Short mmCIF file of C-alpha atoms in Angstrom, two decimals:
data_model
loop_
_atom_site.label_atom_id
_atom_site.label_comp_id
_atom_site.label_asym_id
_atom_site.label_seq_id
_atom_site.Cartn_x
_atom_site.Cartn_y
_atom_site.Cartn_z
CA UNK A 1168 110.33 118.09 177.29
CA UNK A 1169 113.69 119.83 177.55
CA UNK A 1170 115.31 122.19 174.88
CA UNK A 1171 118.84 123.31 175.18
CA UNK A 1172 119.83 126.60 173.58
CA UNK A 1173 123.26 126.22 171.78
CA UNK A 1174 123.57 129.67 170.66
CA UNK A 1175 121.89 132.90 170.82
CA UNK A 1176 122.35 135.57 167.76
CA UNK A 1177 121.83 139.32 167.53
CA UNK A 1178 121.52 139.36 163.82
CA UNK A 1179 122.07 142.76 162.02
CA UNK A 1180 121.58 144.20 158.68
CA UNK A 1181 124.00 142.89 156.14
CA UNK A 1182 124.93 146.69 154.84
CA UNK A 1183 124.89 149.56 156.27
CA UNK A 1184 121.29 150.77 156.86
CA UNK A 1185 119.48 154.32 157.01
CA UNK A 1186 119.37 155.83 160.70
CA UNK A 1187 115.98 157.71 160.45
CA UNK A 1188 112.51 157.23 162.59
CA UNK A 1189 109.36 155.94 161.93
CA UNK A 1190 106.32 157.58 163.07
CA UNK A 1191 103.93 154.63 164.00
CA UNK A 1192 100.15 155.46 163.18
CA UNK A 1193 97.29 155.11 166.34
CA UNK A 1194 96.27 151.85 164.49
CA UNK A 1195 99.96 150.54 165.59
CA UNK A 1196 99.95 152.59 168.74
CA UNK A 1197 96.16 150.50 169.94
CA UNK A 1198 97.86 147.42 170.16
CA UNK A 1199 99.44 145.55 173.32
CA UNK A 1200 103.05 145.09 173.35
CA UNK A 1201 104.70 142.21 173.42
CA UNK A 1202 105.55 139.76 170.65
CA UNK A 1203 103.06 137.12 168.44
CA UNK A 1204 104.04 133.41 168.84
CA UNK A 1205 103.58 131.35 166.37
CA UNK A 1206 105.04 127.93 164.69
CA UNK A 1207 106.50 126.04 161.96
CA UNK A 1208 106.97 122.57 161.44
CA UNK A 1209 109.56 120.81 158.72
CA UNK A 1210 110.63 117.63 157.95
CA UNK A 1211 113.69 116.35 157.29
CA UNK A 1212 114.69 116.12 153.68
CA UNK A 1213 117.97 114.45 153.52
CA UNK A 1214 120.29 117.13 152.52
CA UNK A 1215 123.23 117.19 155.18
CA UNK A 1216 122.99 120.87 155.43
CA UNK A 1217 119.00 121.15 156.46
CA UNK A 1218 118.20 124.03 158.19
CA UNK A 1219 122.18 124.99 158.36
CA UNK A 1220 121.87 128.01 161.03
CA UNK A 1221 125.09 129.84 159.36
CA UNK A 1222 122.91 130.10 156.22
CA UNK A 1223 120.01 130.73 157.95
CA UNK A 1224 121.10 133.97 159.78
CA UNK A 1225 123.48 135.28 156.25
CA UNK A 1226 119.54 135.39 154.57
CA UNK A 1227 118.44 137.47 157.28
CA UNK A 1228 120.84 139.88 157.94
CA UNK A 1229 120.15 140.19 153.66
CA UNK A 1230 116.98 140.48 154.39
CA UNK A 1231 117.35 143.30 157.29
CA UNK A 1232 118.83 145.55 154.52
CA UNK A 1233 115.34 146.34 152.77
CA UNK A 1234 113.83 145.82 155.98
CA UNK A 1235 115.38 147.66 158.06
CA UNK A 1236 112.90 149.34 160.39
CA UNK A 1237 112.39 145.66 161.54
CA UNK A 1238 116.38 145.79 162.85
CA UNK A 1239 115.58 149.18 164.86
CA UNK A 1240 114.27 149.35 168.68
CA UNK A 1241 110.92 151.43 169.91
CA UNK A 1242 111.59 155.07 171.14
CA UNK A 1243 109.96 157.98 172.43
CA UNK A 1244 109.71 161.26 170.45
CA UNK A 1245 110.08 164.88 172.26
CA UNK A 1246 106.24 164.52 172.86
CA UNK A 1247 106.73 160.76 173.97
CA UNK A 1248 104.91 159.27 171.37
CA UNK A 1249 106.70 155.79 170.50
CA UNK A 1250 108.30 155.78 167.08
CA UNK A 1251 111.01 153.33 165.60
CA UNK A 1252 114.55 154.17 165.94
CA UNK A 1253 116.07 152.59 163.05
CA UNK A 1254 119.63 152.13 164.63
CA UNK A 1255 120.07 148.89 163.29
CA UNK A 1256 120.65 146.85 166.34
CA UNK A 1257 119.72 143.48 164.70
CA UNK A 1258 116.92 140.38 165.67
CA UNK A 1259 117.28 137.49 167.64
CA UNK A 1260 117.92 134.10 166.50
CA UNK A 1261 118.19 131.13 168.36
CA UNK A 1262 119.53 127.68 167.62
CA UNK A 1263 118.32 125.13 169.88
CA UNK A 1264 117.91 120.97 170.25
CA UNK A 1265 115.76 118.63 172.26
CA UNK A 1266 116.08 115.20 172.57
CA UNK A 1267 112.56 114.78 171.80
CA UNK A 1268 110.50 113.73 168.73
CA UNK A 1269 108.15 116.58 167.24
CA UNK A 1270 105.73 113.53 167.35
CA UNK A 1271 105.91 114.09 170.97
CA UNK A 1272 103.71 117.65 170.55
CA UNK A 1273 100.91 115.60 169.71
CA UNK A 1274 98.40 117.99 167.18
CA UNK A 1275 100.35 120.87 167.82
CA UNK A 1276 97.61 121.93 170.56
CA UNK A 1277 99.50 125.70 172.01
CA UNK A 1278 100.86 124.56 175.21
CA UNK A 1279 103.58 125.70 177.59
CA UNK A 1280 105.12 122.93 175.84
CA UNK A 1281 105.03 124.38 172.47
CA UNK A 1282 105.85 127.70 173.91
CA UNK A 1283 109.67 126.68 174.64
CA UNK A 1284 110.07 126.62 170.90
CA UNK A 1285 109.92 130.73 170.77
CA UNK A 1286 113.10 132.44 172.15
CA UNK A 1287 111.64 134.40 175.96
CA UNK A 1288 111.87 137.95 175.95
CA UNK A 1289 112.95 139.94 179.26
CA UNK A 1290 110.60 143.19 178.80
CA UNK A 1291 111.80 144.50 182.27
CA UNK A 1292 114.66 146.54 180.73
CA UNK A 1293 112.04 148.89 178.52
CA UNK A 1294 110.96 149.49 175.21
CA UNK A 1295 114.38 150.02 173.61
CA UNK A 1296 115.96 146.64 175.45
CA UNK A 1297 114.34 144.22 172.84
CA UNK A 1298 114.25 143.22 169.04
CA UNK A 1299 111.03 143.30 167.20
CA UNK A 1300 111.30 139.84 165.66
CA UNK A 1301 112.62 136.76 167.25
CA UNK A 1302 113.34 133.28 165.71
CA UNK A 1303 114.19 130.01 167.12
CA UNK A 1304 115.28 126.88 164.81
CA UNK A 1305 115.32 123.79 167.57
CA UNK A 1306 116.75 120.36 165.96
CA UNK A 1307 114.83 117.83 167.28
CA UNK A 1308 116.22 113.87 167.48
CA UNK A 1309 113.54 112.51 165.08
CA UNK A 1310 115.54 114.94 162.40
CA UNK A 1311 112.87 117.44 161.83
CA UNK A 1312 113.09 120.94 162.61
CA UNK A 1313 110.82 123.95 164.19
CA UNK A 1314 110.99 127.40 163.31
CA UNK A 1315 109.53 129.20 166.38
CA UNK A 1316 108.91 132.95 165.52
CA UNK A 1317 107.63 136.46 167.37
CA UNK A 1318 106.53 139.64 165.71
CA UNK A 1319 106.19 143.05 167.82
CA UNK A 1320 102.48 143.22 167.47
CA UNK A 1321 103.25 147.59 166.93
CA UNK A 1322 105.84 146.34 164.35
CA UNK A 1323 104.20 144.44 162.22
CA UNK A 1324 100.74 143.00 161.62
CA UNK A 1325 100.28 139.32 160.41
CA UNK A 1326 100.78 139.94 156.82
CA UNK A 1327 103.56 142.27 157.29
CA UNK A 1328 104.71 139.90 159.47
CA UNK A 1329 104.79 137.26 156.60
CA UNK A 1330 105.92 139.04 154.15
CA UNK A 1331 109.21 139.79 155.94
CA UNK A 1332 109.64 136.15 156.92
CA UNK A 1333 108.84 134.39 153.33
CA UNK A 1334 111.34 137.39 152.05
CA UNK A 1335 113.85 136.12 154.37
CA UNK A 1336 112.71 132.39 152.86
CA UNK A 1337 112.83 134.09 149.31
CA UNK A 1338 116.76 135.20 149.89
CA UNK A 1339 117.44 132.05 151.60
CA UNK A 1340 116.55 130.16 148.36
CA UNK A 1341 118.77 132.47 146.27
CA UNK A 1342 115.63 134.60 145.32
CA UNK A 1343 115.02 138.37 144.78
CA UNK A 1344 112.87 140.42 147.10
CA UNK A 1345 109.36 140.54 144.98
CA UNK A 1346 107.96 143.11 146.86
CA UNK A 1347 109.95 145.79 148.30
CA UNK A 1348 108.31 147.09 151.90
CA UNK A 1349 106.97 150.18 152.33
CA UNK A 1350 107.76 152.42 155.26
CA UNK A 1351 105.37 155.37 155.52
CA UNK A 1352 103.18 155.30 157.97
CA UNK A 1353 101.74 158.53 157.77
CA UNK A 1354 99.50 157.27 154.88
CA UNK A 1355 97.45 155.92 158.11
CA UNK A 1356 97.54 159.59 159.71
CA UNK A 1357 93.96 161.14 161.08
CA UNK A 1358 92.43 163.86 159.18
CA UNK A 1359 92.56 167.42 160.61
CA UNK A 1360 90.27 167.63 162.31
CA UNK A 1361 89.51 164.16 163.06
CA UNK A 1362 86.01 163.24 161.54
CA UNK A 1363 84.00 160.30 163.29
CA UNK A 1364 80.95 159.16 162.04
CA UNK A 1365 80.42 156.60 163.12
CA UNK A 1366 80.08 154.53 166.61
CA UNK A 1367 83.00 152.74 167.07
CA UNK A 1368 81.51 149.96 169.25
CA UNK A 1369 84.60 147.95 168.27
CA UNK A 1370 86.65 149.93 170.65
CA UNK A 1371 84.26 150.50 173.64
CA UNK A 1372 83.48 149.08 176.71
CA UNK A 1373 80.38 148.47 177.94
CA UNK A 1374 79.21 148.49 182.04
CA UNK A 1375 78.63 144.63 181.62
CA UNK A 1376 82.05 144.21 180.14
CA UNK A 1377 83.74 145.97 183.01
CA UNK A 1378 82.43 144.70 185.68
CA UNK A 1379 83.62 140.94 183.93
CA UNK A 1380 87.26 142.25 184.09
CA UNK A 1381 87.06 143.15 187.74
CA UNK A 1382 86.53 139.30 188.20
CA UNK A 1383 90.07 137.66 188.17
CA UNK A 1384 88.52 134.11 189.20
CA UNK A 1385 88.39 131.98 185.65
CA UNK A 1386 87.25 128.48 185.73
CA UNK A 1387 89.48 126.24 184.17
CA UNK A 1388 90.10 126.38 180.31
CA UNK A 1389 90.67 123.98 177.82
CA UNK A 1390 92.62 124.83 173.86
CA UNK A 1391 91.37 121.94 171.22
CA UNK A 1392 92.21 121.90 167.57
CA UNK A 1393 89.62 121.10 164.83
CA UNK A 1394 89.94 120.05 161.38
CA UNK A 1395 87.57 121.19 158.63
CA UNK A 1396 87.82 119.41 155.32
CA UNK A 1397 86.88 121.13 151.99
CA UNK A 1398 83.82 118.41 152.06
CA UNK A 1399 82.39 119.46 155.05
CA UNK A 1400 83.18 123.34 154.26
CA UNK A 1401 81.06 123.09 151.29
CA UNK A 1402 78.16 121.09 152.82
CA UNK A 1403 78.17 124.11 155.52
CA UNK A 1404 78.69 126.89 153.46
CA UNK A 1405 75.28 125.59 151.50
CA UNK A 1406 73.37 126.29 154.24
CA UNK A 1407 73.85 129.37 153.79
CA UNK A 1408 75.15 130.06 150.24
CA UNK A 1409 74.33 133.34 149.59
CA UNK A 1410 77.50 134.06 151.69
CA UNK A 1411 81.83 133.55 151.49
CA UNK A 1412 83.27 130.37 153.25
CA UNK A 1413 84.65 133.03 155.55
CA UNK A 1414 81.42 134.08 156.58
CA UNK A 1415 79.83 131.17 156.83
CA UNK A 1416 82.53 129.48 159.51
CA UNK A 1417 82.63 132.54 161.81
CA UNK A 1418 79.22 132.30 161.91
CA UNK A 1419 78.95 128.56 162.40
CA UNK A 1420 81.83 128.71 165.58
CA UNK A 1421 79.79 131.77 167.27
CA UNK A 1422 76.60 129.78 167.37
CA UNK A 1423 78.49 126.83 168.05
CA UNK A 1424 80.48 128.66 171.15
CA UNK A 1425 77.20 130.49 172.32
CA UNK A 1426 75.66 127.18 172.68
CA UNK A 1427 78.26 125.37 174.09
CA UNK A 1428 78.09 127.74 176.50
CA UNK A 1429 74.22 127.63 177.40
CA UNK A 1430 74.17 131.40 177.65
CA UNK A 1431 70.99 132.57 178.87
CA UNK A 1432 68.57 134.26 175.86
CA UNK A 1433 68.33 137.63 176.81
CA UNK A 1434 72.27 138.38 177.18
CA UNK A 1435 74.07 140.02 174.61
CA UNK A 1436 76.85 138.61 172.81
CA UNK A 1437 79.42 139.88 170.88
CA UNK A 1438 81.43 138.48 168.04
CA UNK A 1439 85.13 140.29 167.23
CA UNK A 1440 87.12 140.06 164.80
CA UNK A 1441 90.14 141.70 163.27
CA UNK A 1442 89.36 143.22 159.36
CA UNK A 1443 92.20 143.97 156.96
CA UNK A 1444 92.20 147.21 155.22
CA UNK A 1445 95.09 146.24 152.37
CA UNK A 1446 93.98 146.31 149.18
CA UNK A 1447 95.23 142.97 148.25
CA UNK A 1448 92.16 141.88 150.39
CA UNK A 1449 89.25 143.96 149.68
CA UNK A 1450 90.07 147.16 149.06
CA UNK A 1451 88.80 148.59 151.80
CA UNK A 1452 90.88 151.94 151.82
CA UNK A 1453 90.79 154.72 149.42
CA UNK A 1454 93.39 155.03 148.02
CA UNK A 1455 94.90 151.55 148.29
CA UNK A 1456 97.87 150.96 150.26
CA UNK A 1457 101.27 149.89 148.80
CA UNK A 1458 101.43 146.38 148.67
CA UNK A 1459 104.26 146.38 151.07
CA UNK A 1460 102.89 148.25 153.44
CA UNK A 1461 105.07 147.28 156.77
CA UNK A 1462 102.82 148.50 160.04
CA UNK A 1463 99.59 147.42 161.05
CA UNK A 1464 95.83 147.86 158.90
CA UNK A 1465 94.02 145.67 160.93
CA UNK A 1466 90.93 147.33 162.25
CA UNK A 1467 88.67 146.15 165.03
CA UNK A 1468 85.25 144.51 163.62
CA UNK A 1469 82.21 143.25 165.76
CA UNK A 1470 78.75 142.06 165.22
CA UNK A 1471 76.55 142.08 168.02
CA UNK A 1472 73.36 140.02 168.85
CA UNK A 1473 70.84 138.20 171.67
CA UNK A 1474 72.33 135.23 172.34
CA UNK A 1475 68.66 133.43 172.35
CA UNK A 1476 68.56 134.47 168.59
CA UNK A 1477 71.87 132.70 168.12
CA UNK A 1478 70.85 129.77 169.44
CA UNK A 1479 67.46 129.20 168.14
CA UNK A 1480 67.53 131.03 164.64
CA UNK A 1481 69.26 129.21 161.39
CA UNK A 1482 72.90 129.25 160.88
CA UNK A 1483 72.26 131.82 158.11
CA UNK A 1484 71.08 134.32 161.05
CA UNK A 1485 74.63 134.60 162.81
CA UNK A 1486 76.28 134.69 159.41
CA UNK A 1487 74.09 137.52 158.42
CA UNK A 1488 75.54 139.58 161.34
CA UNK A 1489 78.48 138.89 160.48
CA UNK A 1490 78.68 139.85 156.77
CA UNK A 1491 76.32 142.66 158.08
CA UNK A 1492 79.65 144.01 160.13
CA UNK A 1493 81.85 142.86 157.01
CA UNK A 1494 79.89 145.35 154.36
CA UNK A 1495 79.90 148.28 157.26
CA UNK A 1496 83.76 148.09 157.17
CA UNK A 1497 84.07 150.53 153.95
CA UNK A 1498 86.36 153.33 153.55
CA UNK A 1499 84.57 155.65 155.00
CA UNK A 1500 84.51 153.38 158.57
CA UNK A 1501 87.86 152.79 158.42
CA UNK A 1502 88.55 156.52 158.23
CA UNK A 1503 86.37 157.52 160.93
CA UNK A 1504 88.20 154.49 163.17
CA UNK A 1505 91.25 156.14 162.75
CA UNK A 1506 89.75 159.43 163.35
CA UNK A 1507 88.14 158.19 166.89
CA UNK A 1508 91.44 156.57 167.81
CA UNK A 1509 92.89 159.81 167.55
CA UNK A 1510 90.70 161.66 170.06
CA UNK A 1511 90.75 157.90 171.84
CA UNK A 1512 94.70 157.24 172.34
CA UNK A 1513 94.16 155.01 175.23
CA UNK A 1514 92.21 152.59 173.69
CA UNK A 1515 93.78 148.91 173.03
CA UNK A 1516 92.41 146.25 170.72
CA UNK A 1517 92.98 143.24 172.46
CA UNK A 1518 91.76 142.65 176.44
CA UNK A 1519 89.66 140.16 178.34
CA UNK A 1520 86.54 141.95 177.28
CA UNK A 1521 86.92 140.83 173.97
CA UNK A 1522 87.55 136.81 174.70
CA UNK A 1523 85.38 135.82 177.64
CA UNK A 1524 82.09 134.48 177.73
CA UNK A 1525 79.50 135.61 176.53
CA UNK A 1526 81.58 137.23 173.85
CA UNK A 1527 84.28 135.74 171.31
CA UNK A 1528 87.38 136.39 169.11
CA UNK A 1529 88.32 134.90 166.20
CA UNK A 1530 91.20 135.67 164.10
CA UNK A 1531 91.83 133.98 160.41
CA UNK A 1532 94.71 133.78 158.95
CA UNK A 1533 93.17 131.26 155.96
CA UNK A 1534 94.12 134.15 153.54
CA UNK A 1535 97.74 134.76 154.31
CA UNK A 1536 100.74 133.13 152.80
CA UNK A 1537 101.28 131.07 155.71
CA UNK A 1538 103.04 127.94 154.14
CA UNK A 1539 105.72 129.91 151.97
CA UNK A 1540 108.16 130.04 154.54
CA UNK A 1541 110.51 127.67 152.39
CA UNK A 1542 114.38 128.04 153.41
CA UNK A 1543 115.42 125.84 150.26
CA UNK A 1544 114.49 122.69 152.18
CA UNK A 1545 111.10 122.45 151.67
CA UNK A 1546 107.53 124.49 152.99
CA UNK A 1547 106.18 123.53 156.46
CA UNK A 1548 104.29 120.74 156.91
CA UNK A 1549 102.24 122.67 159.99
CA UNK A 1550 102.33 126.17 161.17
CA UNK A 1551 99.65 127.43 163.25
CA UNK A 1552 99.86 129.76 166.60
CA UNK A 1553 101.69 128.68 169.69
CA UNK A 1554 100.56 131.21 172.53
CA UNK A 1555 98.37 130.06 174.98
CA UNK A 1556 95.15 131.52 174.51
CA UNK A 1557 92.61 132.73 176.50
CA UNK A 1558 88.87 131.59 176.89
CA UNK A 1559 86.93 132.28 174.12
CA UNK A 1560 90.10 132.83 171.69
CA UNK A 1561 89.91 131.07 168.44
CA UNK A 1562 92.09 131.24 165.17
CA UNK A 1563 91.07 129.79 162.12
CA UNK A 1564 94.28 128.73 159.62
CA UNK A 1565 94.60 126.88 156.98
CA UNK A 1566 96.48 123.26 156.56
CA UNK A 1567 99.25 122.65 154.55
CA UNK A 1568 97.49 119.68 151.92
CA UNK A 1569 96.34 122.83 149.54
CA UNK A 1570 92.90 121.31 149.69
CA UNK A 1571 91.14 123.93 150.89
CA UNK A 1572 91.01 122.64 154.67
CA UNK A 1573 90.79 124.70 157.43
CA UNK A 1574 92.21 123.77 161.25
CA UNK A 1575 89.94 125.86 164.14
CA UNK A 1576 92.00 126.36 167.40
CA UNK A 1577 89.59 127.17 170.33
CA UNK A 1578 89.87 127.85 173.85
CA UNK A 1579 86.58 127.02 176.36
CA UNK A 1580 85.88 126.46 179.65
CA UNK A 1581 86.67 122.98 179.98
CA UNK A 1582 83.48 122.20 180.86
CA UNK A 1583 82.03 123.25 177.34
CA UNK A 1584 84.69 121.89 174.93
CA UNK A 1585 82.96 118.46 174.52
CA UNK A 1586 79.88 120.47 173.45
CA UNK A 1587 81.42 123.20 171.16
CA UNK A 1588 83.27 119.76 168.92
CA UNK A 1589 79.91 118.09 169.01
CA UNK A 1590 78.14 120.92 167.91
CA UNK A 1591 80.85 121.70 165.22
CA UNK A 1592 80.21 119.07 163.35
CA UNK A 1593 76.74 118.17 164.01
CA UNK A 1594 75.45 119.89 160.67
CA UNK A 1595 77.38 117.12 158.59
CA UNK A 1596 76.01 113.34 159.76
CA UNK A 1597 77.28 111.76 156.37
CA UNK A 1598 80.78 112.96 156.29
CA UNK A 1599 83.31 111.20 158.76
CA UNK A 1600 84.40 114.11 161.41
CA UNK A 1601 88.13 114.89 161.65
CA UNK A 1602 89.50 115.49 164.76
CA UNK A 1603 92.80 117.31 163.64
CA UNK A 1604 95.85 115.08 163.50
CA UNK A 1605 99.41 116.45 162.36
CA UNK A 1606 101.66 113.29 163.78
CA UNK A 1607 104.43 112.96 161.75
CA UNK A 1608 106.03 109.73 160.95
CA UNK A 1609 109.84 111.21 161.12
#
């Protein structure tokens, strides 16, 4: 599958901008640099100028005006702490065309395939040689259209992330900006003196887990994509109704996974997952963050148990944990994470520890605005991540019918994959299991 770039864009704010710095926060600073892949899909809609690149890149350069710390390049401070210099130097975009049919990407399954559609980024140059968001529109021969995209992870979090890109979707369309962003970062600063009180498992290793990233020899891995319908959601989620959909699911893939796997009884296994600390979610800080909020609030989350009580206890058991881990996550947690990140500034969130067998890490995006992203030609028909991912990665995102189905992405040893889908669905018999199917006819 070939793409050919036809023209590569530094696009910069439309107006002059402020030239200031922003102080990033340690729940920024934990994260692993690089940029976020992910994917949208659109179909064609008949109107001679769909997906016109010229209008395109005039909304965001608008939309780099109120966002202009996303135009800006990382730098060091006197103390070399990285900060954002907003100097207005612009993000990429990249028009591109392949003579192929998006019906050629099959269910959307990340692949190096799928990973053409997102501009590459030379890091080699250092941390002020790169934009923090990138975009790729490729034209493809059937007359649909991807929108390939990559956030900084420091930048931006997901639903920072998406609320600068359905702004830029909102401007597009002739809209105002709804909700301006918020810059401040120091609203995430530690106390003084940093207070921790709790133990931050989330963001420690244990012996086990180091000695499993001194082992660089991986069997082979395998990345399916399920489909969930509403139906069998609800027939789930009764097994163990005393608890959210959310809940429910996480629980049902990590006794799913830790089967497929055969893990022995007596290891432990751990369950991670990222927790949002916006208020639009749950509240969770005190006091709420602006709405806007542009900079990362995701904290780390994990639920630990014996993998024999996994296996052999009722589905309501692993859910338990994890709305267990859910209720911990209060304000005064979330405080003392900060806090220990503080006195902890080498720790990272993400790292083979957290994926591999015996442990998993599952990341849902079912409550963002995913399917806004609507240039004036219509929302996506798909979006969902396009990174390859490593074993024992898994998102969970919604699909684009509004019915309240959910796609899971997983990555296993190849070996288990047959098990983990048979096991997924094993709980419904009467219900007709969907394997996840996105062809369109274009």
């Amino acid at each position: 599958m070939k793409i050919r770039v036809r023209k590569t864009t530094m696009v910069k704010p439309a107006e002059k901008t402020p030239r200031r710095s922003v102080w990033l926060s340690d729940l920024d600073l934990i994260n692993n640099g690089g940029h976020h892949p992910f994917i949208y899909f659109y179909r064609p809609n008949g109107d001679p100028n769909f997906f016109n690149p010229d209008l395109l890149k005039e909304a965001l350069s608008k939309v780099l005006v109120p966002f202009y710390p996303m135009a800006g390049r990382f730098e060091r401070d006197a103390s070399g702490r990285l900060e954002i210099n907003c100097n207005g130097e612009g993000v990429l975009f990249v028009e591109a065309e392949s003579s192929s049919a998006i019906a050629d990407f099959g269910d959307f399954v990340p692949s190096p395939q799928l990973q053409t559609l997102i501009p590459a980024i030379d890091y080699s140059s250092g941390i002020s040689s790169y934009p923090f968001f990138l975009s790729q529109v490729t034209y493809f021969k059937c007359g649909g259209v991807s929108l390939g995209i990559g956030v900084e992870y420091r930048a931006a979090d997901g639903p920072a992330g998406f609320h600068f890109i359905n702004a830029w979707s909102d401007i597009a369309r002739g809209l105002d900006l709804t909700i301006p962003p918020f810059f401040d970062r120091t609203l995430l600063r530690s106390r003084n003196p940093p207070q921790v009180l709790f133990d931050h498992i989330e963001y420690q290793l244990t012996p086990a887990m180091k000695i499993q990233m001194q082992n660089t020899k991986s069997p082979p891995t395998k990345i399916s994509i399920f489909k969930m319908s509403r139906e069998q959601l609800d027939i789930l989620k009764a097994k163990a109704n005393v608890y959210s959909t959310y809940e429910v699911l996480t629980g049902h893939i990590w006794r799913c996974a830790t089967k497929a796997r055969a893990l022995s009884g007596d290891e432990e296994t751990r369950l991670y997952f990222p927790t949002n600390g916006r208020s639009s979610f749950s509240s969770r800080l005190k006091p709420s963050l602006p709405l806007g909020y542009l900079g990362c609030v995701v904290f780390g989350a994990v639920s630990i148990a014996m993998a024999g009580d996994i296996q052999t206890r009722p589905l309501s058991y692993s859910v338990s944990c994890v709305h267990q881990t859910l209720v911990r996550m209060d304000n005064d947690y979330l405080r003392s994470a900060i806090d220990y990140l503080k006195l902890n500034p080498d720790t990272k969130r993400h790292g083979i520890h957290t994926y591999k067998s015996p442990n998993l890490y599952i990341t849902s995006w079912v409550r963002l605005p995913v399917y806004d992203a609507d240039f004036g030609w219509g929302r996506p028909f798909y979006m969902g991540p396009a990174q390859m991912m490593p074993e024992g990665k898994s998102f969970v995102f919604p699909c684009a019918s509004k019915d309240g189905s959910l796609f899971v992405a997983m990555s296993l040893e190849h070996e288990h994959m047959n098990k983990f889908e048979k096991l997924l669905y094993e709980f419904d018999d009467e219900t007709k299991r969907e394997r996840s199917s996105y062809r369109a006819n274009l």
